[in-house]
Amino acid sequence: MVKAEAVHKHFGRVDVLKGIDLEVRPGEVMCVIGPSGSGKSTFLRCVNHLEKIDAGRLWVNGHLMGYRQKGDKLYELRDKEVSAQRREIGMVFQRFNLFPHMTAMGNVCEAPIRVRGQSKAKARERGAQLLERVGLADKVDTYPSQLSGGQQQRVAIARALAMDPKLMLFDEPTSALDPELVGEVLEVMKQLAVDGMTMMVVTHEMGFAREVGDSLVFMDDGIVVEKGTPGDVLSNPQHRRTQDFLSKVL
């Protein structure tokens, strides 16, 4: 579903990604951990071309993301073509990024109506199903300001699912939440994993990574330091840098 080859990204003179090689299989849940500034979120944003890579290749669902290749040269796709690619990818951010002037239902229905051209009736029917799926059937007509952080994040997940993505990206989805609200969001994500959704999750929730993840990647200083099963990496890390990091967070 995702294949990265020698992906580089720099901001000015700062090399943020220094050659990332990763593969995510369909139905796999890959958790990405590491210290702040290690490049985790930047890499996630490169996957859906919110950030343009400076070297390497990134494929999503068999398609080169953001570019067309002719011979040895890459040509960037037009915005409309990139937007079409992004329809296959749902993303949930640290901050919920909900439209404050729209209800929960309005937030979930907006993209299917405007981007996919669904009828309002069909979008609302699907929206009701998704809000029920994330445990918010009683919040259909509620505005974001009237919801808790955990509820807002669950609306954001429902909104991403409304486009029927093949891949879901989660960028530290619980880091902005009060501790008692974290569980309700993780529970929804666990159910997505059970349902077979392909997911890449940048997270600090080691319990979630151990329980739900199929693979675990530790990044530091723009490179993949270690990867393997969550059990192996968390219980028996092979690299000194991984050992040092986990000794502080476990």
mmCIF file with all atom_site columns, N, CA and C in Angstrom, residues 62-129:
data_model
loop_
_atom_site.group_PDB
_atom_site.id
_atom_site.type_symbol
_atom_site.label_atom_id
_atom_site.label_alt_id
_atom_site.label_comp_id
_atom_site.label_asym_id
_atom_site.label_entity_id
_atom_site.label_seq_id
_atom_site.pdbx_PDB_ins_code
_atom_site.Cartn_x
_atom_site.Cartn_y
_atom_site.Cartn_z
_atom_site.occupancy
_atom_site.B_iso_or_equiv
_atom_site.pdbx_formal_charge
_atom_site.auth_seq_id
_atom_site.auth_comp_id
_atom_site.auth_asym_id
_atom_site.auth_atom_id
_atom_site.pdbx_PDB_model_num
ATOM 1   N N  . GLY A 1 62  ? 0.265   1.630  -5.370  1.00 0.00 ? 62  GLY A N  1
ATOM 2   C CA . GLY A 1 62  ? 0.824   1.356  -6.687  1.00 0.00 ? 62  GLY A CA 1
ATOM 3   C C  . GLY A 1 62  ? 1.065   2.566  -7.561  1.00 0.00 ? 62  GLY A C  1
ATOM 4   N N  . HIS A 1 63  ? 0.700   3.760  -7.073  1.00 0.00 ? 63  HIS A N  1
ATOM 5   C CA . HIS A 1 63  ? 0.860   4.976  -7.872  1.00 0.00 ? 63  HIS A CA 1
ATOM 6   C C  . HIS A 1 63  ? 1.942   5.876  -7.263  1.00 0.00 ? 63  HIS A C  1
ATOM 7   N N  . LEU A 1 64  ? 2.810   6.402  -8.110  1.00 0.00 ? 64  LEU A N  1
ATOM 8   C CA . LEU A 1 64  ? 3.834   7.338  -7.660  1.00 0.00 ? 64  LEU A CA 1
ATOM 9   C C  . LEU A 1 64  ? 3.141   8.582  -7.117  1.00 0.00 ? 64  LEU A C  1
ATOM 10  N N  . MET A 1 65  ? 3.418   8.933  -5.879  1.00 0.00 ? 65  MET A N  1
ATOM 11  C CA . MET A 1 65  ? 2.663   9.999  -5.215  1.00 0.00 ? 65  MET A CA 1
ATOM 12  C C  . MET A 1 65  ? 3.204   11.378 -5.583  1.00 0.00 ? 65  MET A C  1
ATOM 13  N N  . GLY A 1 66  ? 2.351   12.166 -6.218  1.00 0.00 ? 66  GLY A N  1
ATOM 14  C CA . GLY A 1 66  ? 2.680   13.562 -6.496  1.00 0.00 ? 66  GLY A CA 1
ATOM 15  C C  . GLY A 1 66  ? 3.488   13.799 -7.757  1.00 0.00 ? 66  GLY A C  1
ATOM 16  N N  . TYR A 1 67  ? 3.912   12.715 -8.420  1.00 0.00 ? 67  TYR A N  1
ATOM 17  C CA . TYR A 1 67  ? 4.787   12.875 -9.589  1.00 0.00 ? 67  TYR A CA 1
ATOM 18  C C  . TYR A 1 67  ? 4.424   11.873 -10.685 1.00 0.00 ? 67  TYR A C  1
ATOM 19  N N  . ARG A 1 68  ? 4.902   12.172 -11.889 1.00 0.00 ? 68  ARG A N  1
ATOM 20  C CA . ARG A 1 68  ? 4.842   11.262 -13.019 1.00 0.00 ? 68  ARG A CA 1
ATOM 21  C C  . ARG A 1 68  ? 6.280   11.049 -13.483 1.00 0.00 ? 68  ARG A C  1
ATOM 22  N N  . GLN A 1 69  ? 6.625   9.823  -13.759 1.00 0.00 ? 69  GLN A N  1
ATOM 23  C CA . GLN A 1 69  ? 7.997   9.536  -14.179 1.00 0.00 ? 69  GLN A CA 1
ATOM 24  C C  . GLN A 1 69  ? 8.054   9.259  -15.668 1.00 0.00 ? 69  GLN A C  1
ATOM 25  N N  . LYS A 1 70  ? 8.980   9.941  -16.352 1.00 0.00 ? 70  LYS A N  1
ATOM 26  C CA . LYS A 1 70  ? 9.279   9.664  -17.746 1.00 0.00 ? 70  LYS A CA 1
ATOM 27  C C  . LYS A 1 70  ? 10.774  9.441  -17.860 1.00 0.00 ? 70  LYS A C  1
ATOM 28  N N  . GLY A 1 71  ? 11.129  8.237  -18.250 1.00 0.00 ? 71  GLY A N  1
ATOM 29  C CA . GLY A 1 71  ? 12.548  7.907  -18.258 1.00 0.00 ? 71  GLY A CA 1
ATOM 30  C C  . GLY A 1 71  ? 13.083  7.948  -16.846 1.00 0.00 ? 71  GLY A C  1
ATOM 31  N N  . ASP A 1 72  ? 14.157  8.708  -16.652 1.00 0.00 ? 72  ASP A N  1
ATOM 32  C CA . ASP A 1 72  ? 14.736  8.851  -15.321 1.00 0.00 ? 72  ASP A CA 1
ATOM 33  C C  . ASP A 1 72  ? 14.258  10.115 -14.611 1.00 0.00 ? 72  ASP A C  1
ATOM 34  N N  . LYS A 1 73  ? 13.395  10.886 -15.228 1.00 0.00 ? 73  LYS A N  1
ATOM 35  C CA . LYS A 1 73  ? 12.997  12.176 -14.684 1.00 0.00 ? 73  LYS A CA 1
ATOM 36  C C  . LYS A 1 73  ? 11.607  12.126 -14.072 1.00 0.00 ? 73  LYS A C  1
ATOM 37  N N  . LEU A 1 74  ? 11.428  12.907 -13.001 1.00 0.00 ? 74  LEU A N  1
ATOM 38  C CA . LEU A 1 74  ? 10.128  13.061 -12.357 1.00 0.00 ? 74  LEU A CA 1
ATOM 39  C C  . LEU A 1 74  ? 9.529   14.408 -12.734 1.00 0.00 ? 74  LEU A C  1
ATOM 40  N N  . TYR A 1 75  ? 8.242   14.398 -12.997 1.00 0.00 ? 75  TYR A N  1
ATOM 41  C CA . TYR A 1 75  ? 7.518   15.636 -13.284 1.00 0.00 ? 75  TYR A CA 1
ATOM 42  C C  . TYR A 1 75  ? 6.368   15.738 -12.294 1.00 0.00 ? 75  TYR A C  1
ATOM 43  N N  . GLU A 1 76  ? 6.307   16.875 -11.601 1.00 0.00 ? 76  GLU A N  1
ATOM 44  C CA . GLU A 1 76  ? 5.277   17.031 -10.582 1.00 0.00 ? 76  GLU A CA 1
ATOM 45  C C  . GLU A 1 76  ? 3.893   17.108 -11.222 1.00 0.00 ? 76  GLU A C  1
ATOM 46  N N  . LEU A 1 77  ? 2.943   16.420 -10.585 1.00 0.00 ? 77  LEU A N  1
ATOM 47  C CA . LEU A 1 77  ? 1.568   16.442 -11.067 1.00 0.00 ? 77  LEU A CA 1
ATOM 48  C C  . LEU A 1 77  ? 0.918   17.786 -10.770 1.00 0.00 ? 77  LEU A C  1
ATOM 49  N N  . ARG A 1 78  ? -0.117  18.099 -11.523 1.00 0.00 ? 78  ARG A N  1
ATOM 50  C CA . ARG A 1 78  ? -0.883  19.310 -11.252 1.00 0.00 ? 78  ARG A CA 1
ATOM 51  C C  . ARG A 1 78  ? -1.682  19.132 -9.971  1.00 0.00 ? 78  ARG A C  1
ATOM 52  N N  . ASP A 1 79  ? -2.065  20.267 -9.365  1.00 0.00 ? 79  ASP A N  1
ATOM 53  C CA . ASP A 1 79  ? -2.786  20.230 -8.089  1.00 0.00 ? 79  ASP A CA 1
ATOM 54  C C  . ASP A 1 79  ? -4.030  19.356 -8.173  1.00 0.00 ? 79  ASP A C  1
ATOM 55  N N  . LYS A 1 80  ? -4.745  19.436 -9.282  1.00 0.00 ? 80  LYS A N  1
ATOM 56  C CA . LYS A 1 80  ? -5.972  18.654 -9.440  1.00 0.00 ? 80  LYS A CA 1
ATOM 57  C C  . LYS A 1 80  ? -5.672  17.159 -9.419  1.00 0.00 ? 80  LYS A C  1
ATOM 58  N N  . GLU A 1 81  ? -4.542  16.777 -10.039 1.00 0.00 ? 81  GLU A N  1
ATOM 59  C CA . GLU A 1 81  ? -4.167  15.360 -10.072 1.00 0.00 ? 81  GLU A CA 1
ATOM 60  C C  . GLU A 1 81  ? -3.735  14.872 -8.691  1.00 0.00 ? 81  GLU A C  1
ATOM 61  N N  . VAL A 1 82  ? -3.004  15.729 -7.965  1.00 0.00 ? 82  VAL A N  1
ATOM 62  C CA . VAL A 1 82  ? -2.593  15.370 -6.603  1.00 0.00 ? 82  VAL A CA 1
ATOM 63  C C  . VAL A 1 82  ? -3.820  15.238 -5.706  1.00 0.00 ? 82  VAL A C  1
ATOM 64  N N  . SER A 1 83  ? -4.773  16.150 -5.853  1.00 0.00 ? 83  SER A N  1
ATOM 65  C CA . SER A 1 83  ? -5.999  16.085 -5.054  1.00 0.00 ? 83  SER A CA 1
ATOM 66  C C  . SER A 1 83  ? -6.740  14.781 -5.303  1.00 0.00 ? 83  SER A C  1
ATOM 67  N N  . ALA A 1 84  ? -6.752  14.330 -6.560  1.00 0.00 ? 84  ALA A N  1
ATOM 68  C CA . ALA A 1 84  ? -7.404  13.060 -6.886  1.00 0.00 ? 84  ALA A CA 1
ATOM 69  C C  . ALA A 1 84  ? -6.704  11.897 -6.177  1.00 0.00 ? 84  ALA A C  1
ATOM 70  N N  . GLN A 1 85  ? -5.363  11.955 -6.100  1.00 0.00 ? 85  GLN A N  1
ATOM 71  C CA . GLN A 1 85  ? -4.627  10.907 -5.384  1.00 0.00 ? 85  GLN A CA 1
ATOM 72  C C  . GLN A 1 85  ? -4.953  10.928 -3.898  1.00 0.00 ? 85  GLN A C  1
ATOM 73  N N  . ARG A 1 86  ? -5.085  12.131 -3.346  1.00 0.00 ? 86  ARG A N  1
ATOM 74  C CA . ARG A 1 86  ? -5.328  12.263 -1.901  1.00 0.00 ? 86  ARG A CA 1
ATOM 75  C C  . ARG A 1 86  ? -6.692  11.730 -1.479  1.00 0.00 ? 86  ARG A C  1
ATOM 76  N N  . ARG A 1 87  ? -7.609  11.593 -2.422  1.00 0.00 ? 87  ARG A N  1
ATOM 77  C CA . ARG A 1 87  ? -8.927  11.055 -2.074  1.00 0.00 ? 87  ARG A CA 1
ATOM 78  C C  . ARG A 1 87  ? -8.826  9.639  -1.529  1.00 0.00 ? 87  ARG A C  1
ATOM 79  N N  . GLU A 1 88  ? -7.744  8.960  -1.877  1.00 0.00 ? 88  GLU A N  1
ATOM 80  C CA . GLU A 1 88  ? -7.551  7.580  -1.417  1.00 0.00 ? 88  GLU A CA 1
ATOM 81  C C  . GLU A 1 88  ? -6.946  7.527  -0.014  1.00 0.00 ? 88  GLU A C  1
ATOM 82  N N  . ILE A 1 89  ? -6.573  8.692  0.526   1.00 0.00 ? 89  ILE A N  1
ATOM 83  C CA . ILE A 1 89  ? -5.816  8.742  1.775   1.00 0.00 ? 89  ILE A CA 1
ATOM 84  C C  . ILE A 1 89  ? -6.546  9.621  2.785   1.00 0.00 ? 89  ILE A C  1
ATOM 85  N N  . GLY A 1 90  ? -6.874  9.062  3.938   1.00 0.00 ? 90  GLY A N  1
ATOM 86  C CA . GLY A 1 90  ? -7.452  9.852  5.018   1.00 0.00 ? 90  GLY A CA 1
ATOM 87  C C  . GLY A 1 90  ? -6.366  10.263 5.986   1.00 0.00 ? 90  GLY A C  1
ATOM 88  N N  . MET A 1 91  ? -6.479  11.465 6.549   1.00 0.00 ? 91  MET A N  1
ATOM 89  C CA . MET A 1 91  ? -5.469  11.906 7.507   1.00 0.00 ? 91  MET A CA 1
ATOM 90  C C  . MET A 1 91  ? -6.137  12.546 8.715   1.00 0.00 ? 91  MET A C  1
ATOM 91  N N  . VAL A 1 92  ? -5.645  12.171 9.886   1.00 0.00 ? 92  VAL A N  1
ATOM 92  C CA . VAL A 1 92  ? -6.124  12.718 11.150  1.00 0.00 ? 92  VAL A CA 1
ATOM 93  C C  . VAL A 1 92  ? -4.935  13.381 11.835  1.00 0.00 ? 92  VAL A C  1
ATOM 94  N N  . PHE A 1 93  ? -5.091  14.663 12.171  1.00 0.00 ? 93  PHE A N  1
ATOM 95  C CA . PHE A 1 93  ? -3.991  15.476 12.680  1.00 0.00 ? 93  PHE A CA 1
ATOM 96  C C  . PHE A 1 93  ? -4.014  15.537 14.216  1.00 0.00 ? 93  PHE A C  1
ATOM 97  N N  . GLN A 1 94  ? -2.936  16.101 14.773  1.00 0.00 ? 94  GLN A N  1
ATOM 98  C CA . GLN A 1 94  ? -2.893  16.321 16.219  1.00 0.00 ? 94  GLN A CA 1
ATOM 99  C C  . GLN A 1 94  ? -4.040  17.224 16.648  1.00 0.00 ? 94  GLN A C  1
ATOM 100 N N  . ARG A 1 95  ? -4.152  18.345 15.959  1.00 0.00 ? 95  ARG A N  1
ATOM 101 C CA . ARG A 1 95  ? -5.266  19.258 16.194  1.00 0.00 ? 95  ARG A CA 1
ATOM 102 C C  . ARG A 1 95  ? -6.394  18.858 15.256  1.00 0.00 ? 95  ARG A C  1
ATOM 103 N N  . PHE A 1 96  ? -7.597  18.956 15.703  1.00 0.00 ? 96  PHE A N  1
ATOM 104 C CA . PHE A 1 96  ? -8.703  18.276 15.036  1.00 0.00 ? 96  PHE A CA 1
ATOM 105 C C  . PHE A 1 96  ? -9.061  18.914 13.691  1.00 0.00 ? 96  PHE A C  1
ATOM 106 N N  . ASN A 1 97  ? -8.788  20.219 13.550  1.00 0.00 ? 97  ASN A N  1
ATOM 107 C CA . ASN A 1 97  ? -9.001  20.906 12.266  1.00 0.00 ? 97  ASN A CA 1
ATOM 108 C C  . ASN A 1 97  ? -10.429 20.759 11.750  1.00 0.00 ? 97  ASN A C  1
ATOM 109 N N  . LEU A 1 98  ? -11.397 20.731 12.649  1.00 0.00 ? 98  LEU A N  1
ATOM 110 C CA . LEU A 1 98  ? -12.790 20.698 12.223  1.00 0.00 ? 98  LEU A CA 1
ATOM 111 C C  . LEU A 1 98  ? -13.234 22.097 11.807  1.00 0.00 ? 98  LEU A C  1
ATOM 112 N N  . PHE A 1 99  ? -14.225 22.147 10.927  1.00 0.00 ? 99  PHE A N  1
ATOM 113 C CA . PHE A 1 99  ? -14.805 23.437 10.561  1.00 0.00 ? 99  PHE A CA 1
ATOM 114 C C  . PHE A 1 99  ? -15.695 23.900 11.715  1.00 0.00 ? 99  PHE A C  1
ATOM 115 N N  . PRO A 1 100 ? -15.337 25.000 12.392  1.00 0.00 ? 100 PRO A N  1
ATOM 116 C CA . PRO A 1 100 ? -16.066 25.379 13.609  1.00 0.00 ? 100 PRO A CA 1
ATOM 117 C C  . PRO A 1 100 ? -17.512 25.789 13.364  1.00 0.00 ? 100 PRO A C  1
ATOM 118 N N  . HIS A 1 101 ? -17.826 26.242 12.136  1.00 0.00 ? 101 HIS A N  1
ATOM 119 C CA . HIS A 1 101 ? -19.181 26.717 11.837  1.00 0.00 ? 101 HIS A CA 1
ATOM 120 C C  . HIS A 1 101 ? -20.093 25.601 11.358  1.00 0.00 ? 101 HIS A C  1
ATOM 121 N N  . MET A 1 102 ? -19.580 24.372 11.331  1.00 0.00 ? 102 MET A N  1
ATOM 122 C CA . MET A 1 102 ? -20.384 23.226 10.883  1.00 0.00 ? 102 MET A CA 1
ATOM 123 C C  . MET A 1 102 ? -20.596 22.255 12.031  1.00 0.00 ? 102 MET A C  1
ATOM 124 N N  . THR A 1 103 ? -21.752 21.603 12.027  1.00 0.00 ? 103 THR A N  1
ATOM 125 C CA . THR A 1 103 ? -22.019 20.552 12.999  1.00 0.00 ? 103 THR A CA 1
ATOM 126 C C  . THR A 1 103 ? -21.138 19.342 12.715  1.00 0.00 ? 103 THR A C  1
ATOM 127 N N  . ALA A 1 104 ? -21.212 18.350 13.607  1.00 0.00 ? 104 ALA A N  1
ATOM 128 C CA . ALA A 1 104 ? -20.479 17.107 13.371  1.00 0.00 ? 104 ALA A CA 1
ATOM 129 C C  . ALA A 1 104 ? -20.886 16.501 12.030  1.00 0.00 ? 104 ALA A C  1
ATOM 130 N N  . MET A 1 105 ? -22.182 16.473 11.761  1.00 0.00 ? 105 MET A N  1
ATOM 131 C CA . MET A 1 105 ? -22.664 15.937 10.489  1.00 0.00 ? 105 MET A CA 1
ATOM 132 C C  . MET A 1 105 ? -22.157 16.771 9.321   1.00 0.00 ? 105 MET A C  1
ATOM 133 N N  . GLY A 1 106 ? -22.183 18.081 9.452   1.00 0.00 ? 106 GLY A N  1
ATOM 134 C CA . GLY A 1 106 ? -21.698 18.950 8.382   1.00 0.00 ? 106 GLY A CA 1
ATOM 135 C C  . GLY A 1 106 ? -20.238 18.716 8.070   1.00 0.00 ? 106 GLY A C  1
ATOM 136 N N  . ASN A 1 107 ? -19.420 18.518 9.114   1.00 0.00 ? 107 ASN A N  1
ATOM 137 C CA . ASN A 1 107 ? -18.003 18.246 8.905   1.00 0.00 ? 107 ASN A CA 1
ATOM 138 C C  . ASN A 1 107 ? -17.794 16.932 8.151   1.00 0.00 ? 107 ASN A C  1
ATOM 139 N N  . VAL A 1 108 ? -18.568 15.916 8.503   1.00 0.00 ? 108 VAL A N  1
ATOM 140 C CA . VAL A 1 108 ? -18.398 14.600 7.891   1.00 0.00 ? 108 VAL A CA 1
ATOM 141 C C  . VAL A 1 108 ? -18.886 14.593 6.443   1.00 0.00 ? 108 VAL A C  1
ATOM 142 N N  . CYS A 1 109 ? -19.930 15.371 6.158   1.00 0.00 ? 109 CYS A N  1
ATOM 143 C CA . CYS A 1 109 ? -20.550 15.343 4.831   1.00 0.00 ? 109 CYS A CA 1
ATOM 144 C C  . CYS A 1 109 ? -19.888 16.267 3.820   1.00 0.00 ? 109 CYS A C  1
ATOM 145 N N  . GLU A 1 110 ? -19.108 17.236 4.274   1.00 0.00 ? 110 GLU A N  1
ATOM 146 C CA . GLU A 1 110 ? -18.624 18.285 3.387   1.00 0.00 ? 110 GLU A CA 1
ATOM 147 C C  . GLU A 1 110 ? -17.819 17.744 2.205   1.00 0.00 ? 110 GLU A C  1
ATOM 148 N N  . ALA A 1 111 ? -16.838 16.914 2.466   1.00 0.00 ? 111 ALA A N  1
ATOM 149 C CA . ALA A 1 111 ? -15.977 16.420 1.379   1.00 0.00 ? 111 ALA A CA 1
ATOM 150 C C  . ALA A 1 111 ? -16.713 15.495 0.412   1.00 0.00 ? 111 ALA A C  1
ATOM 151 N N  . PRO A 1 112 ? -17.501 14.522 0.901   1.00 0.00 ? 112 PRO A N  1
ATOM 152 C CA . PRO A 1 112 ? -18.226 13.677 -0.062  1.00 0.00 ? 112 PRO A CA 1
ATOM 153 C C  . PRO A 1 112 ? -19.136 14.476 -0.996  1.00 0.00 ? 112 PRO A C  1
ATOM 154 N N  . ILE A 1 113 ? -19.752 15.534 -0.484  1.00 0.00 ? 113 ILE A N  1
ATOM 155 C CA . ILE A 1 113 ? -20.648 16.337 -1.316  1.00 0.00 ? 113 ILE A CA 1
ATOM 156 C C  . ILE A 1 113 ? -19.852 17.179 -2.301  1.00 0.00 ? 113 ILE A C  1
ATOM 157 N N  . ARG A 1 114 ? -18.829 17.888 -1.796  1.00 0.00 ? 114 ARG A N  1
ATOM 158 C CA . ARG A 1 114 ? -18.093 18.838 -2.637  1.00 0.00 ? 114 ARG A CA 1
ATOM 159 C C  . ARG A 1 114 ? -17.078 18.169 -3.552  1.00 0.00 ? 114 ARG A C  1
ATOM 160 N N  . VAL A 1 115 ? -16.436 17.114 -3.060  1.00 0.00 ? 115 VAL A N  1
ATOM 161 C CA . VAL A 1 115 ? -15.353 16.491 -3.827  1.00 0.00 ? 115 VAL A CA 1
ATOM 162 C C  . VAL A 1 115 ? -15.854 15.321 -4.663  1.00 0.00 ? 115 VAL A C  1
ATOM 163 N N  . ARG A 1 116 ? -16.670 14.472 -4.072  1.00 0.00 ? 116 ARG A N  1
ATOM 164 C CA . ARG A 1 116 ? -17.158 13.289 -4.784  1.00 0.00 ? 116 ARG A CA 1
ATOM 165 C C  . ARG A 1 116 ? -18.498 13.517 -5.471  1.00 0.00 ? 116 ARG A C  1
ATOM 166 N N  . GLY A 1 117 ? -19.152 14.644 -5.164  1.00 0.00 ? 117 GLY A N  1
ATOM 167 C CA . GLY A 1 117 ? -20.419 14.935 -5.823  1.00 0.00 ? 117 GLY A CA 1
ATOM 168 C C  . GLY A 1 117 ? -21.577 14.094 -5.333  1.00 0.00 ? 117 GLY A C  1
ATOM 169 N N  . GLN A 1 118 ? -21.490 13.578 -4.115  1.00 0.00 ? 118 GLN A N  1
ATOM 170 C CA . GLN A 1 118 ? -22.594 12.805 -3.559  1.00 0.00 ? 118 GLN A CA 1
ATOM 171 C C  . GLN A 1 118 ? -23.794 13.710 -3.299  1.00 0.00 ? 118 GLN A C  1
ATOM 172 N N  . SER A 1 119 ? -24.976 13.125 -3.348  1.00 0.00 ? 119 SER A N  1
ATOM 173 C CA . SER A 1 119 ? -26.168 13.876 -2.964  1.00 0.00 ? 119 SER A CA 1
ATOM 174 C C  . SER A 1 119 ? -26.136 14.113 -1.456  1.00 0.00 ? 119 SER A C  1
ATOM 175 N N  . LYS A 1 120 ? -26.798 15.182 -1.021  1.00 0.00 ? 120 LYS A N  1
ATOM 176 C CA . LYS A 1 120 ? -26.832 15.477 0.415   1.00 0.00 ? 120 LYS A CA 1
ATOM 177 C C  . LYS A 1 120 ? -27.475 14.338 1.198   1.00 0.00 ? 120 LYS A C  1
ATOM 178 N N  . ALA A 1 121 ? -28.505 13.754 0.615   1.00 0.00 ? 121 ALA A N  1
ATOM 179 C CA . ALA A 1 121 ? -29.197 12.670 1.312   1.00 0.00 ? 121 ALA A CA 1
ATOM 180 C C  . ALA A 1 121 ? -28.278 11.468 1.518   1.00 0.00 ? 121 ALA A C  1
ATOM 181 N N  . LYS A 1 122 ? -27.548 11.089 0.467   1.00 0.00 ? 122 LYS A N  1
ATOM 182 C CA . LYS A 1 122 ? -26.645 9.942  0.576   1.00 0.00 ? 122 LYS A CA 1
ATOM 183 C C  . LYS A 1 122 ? -25.503 10.242 1.540   1.00 0.00 ? 122 LYS A C  1
ATOM 184 N N  . ALA A 1 123 ? -24.959 11.482 1.456   1.00 0.00 ? 123 ALA A N  1
ATOM 185 C CA . ALA A 1 123 ? -23.855 11.862 2.343   1.00 0.00 ? 123 ALA A CA 1
ATOM 186 C C  . ALA A 1 123 ? -24.309 11.863 3.800   1.00 0.00 ? 123 ALA A C  1
ATOM 187 N N  . ARG A 1 124 ? -25.514 12.335 4.072   1.00 0.00 ? 124 ARG A N  1
ATOM 188 C CA . ARG A 1 124 ? -26.022 12.365 5.444   1.00 0.00 ? 124 ARG A CA 1
ATOM 189 C C  . ARG A 1 124 ? -26.289 10.945 5.959   1.00 0.00 ? 124 ARG A C  1
ATOM 190 N N  . GLU A 1 125 ? -26.766 10.088 5.079   1.00 0.00 ? 125 GLU A N  1
ATOM 191 C CA . GLU A 1 125 ? -27.004 8.701  5.496   1.00 0.00 ? 125 GLU A CA 1
ATOM 192 C C  . GLU A 1 125 ? -25.683 8.030  5.876   1.00 0.00 ? 125 GLU A C  1
ATOM 193 N N  . ARG A 1 126 ? -24.675 8.229  5.040   1.00 0.00 ? 126 ARG A N  1
ATOM 194 C CA . ARG A 1 126 ? -23.353 7.666  5.333   1.00 0.00 ? 126 ARG A CA 1
ATOM 195 C C  . ARG A 1 126 ? -22.744 8.340  6.555   1.00 0.00 ? 126 ARG A C  1
ATOM 196 N N  . GLY A 1 127 ? -22.935 9.665  6.672   1.00 0.00 ? 127 GLY A N  1
ATOM 197 C CA . GLY A 1 127 ? -22.420 10.399 7.825   1.00 0.00 ? 127 GLY A CA 1
ATOM 198 C C  . GLY A 1 127 ? -22.996 9.884  9.128   1.00 0.00 ? 127 GLY A C  1
ATOM 199 N N  . ALA A 1 128 ? -24.278 9.590  9.136   1.00 0.00 ? 128 ALA A N  1
ATOM 200 C CA . ALA A 1 128 ? -24.915 9.060  10.347  1.00 0.00 ? 128 ALA A CA 1
ATOM 201 C C  . ALA A 1 128 ? -24.320 7.707  10.725  1.00 0.00 ? 128 ALA A C  1
ATOM 202 N N  . GLN A 1 129 ? -24.040 6.872  9.708   1.00 0.00 ? 129 GLN A N  1
ATOM 203 C CA . GLN A 1 129 ? -23.432 5.566  9.973   1.00 0.00 ? 129 GLN A CA 1
ATOM 204 C C  . GLN A 1 129 ? -22.040 5.727  10.584  1.00 0.00 ? 129 GLN A C  1
#
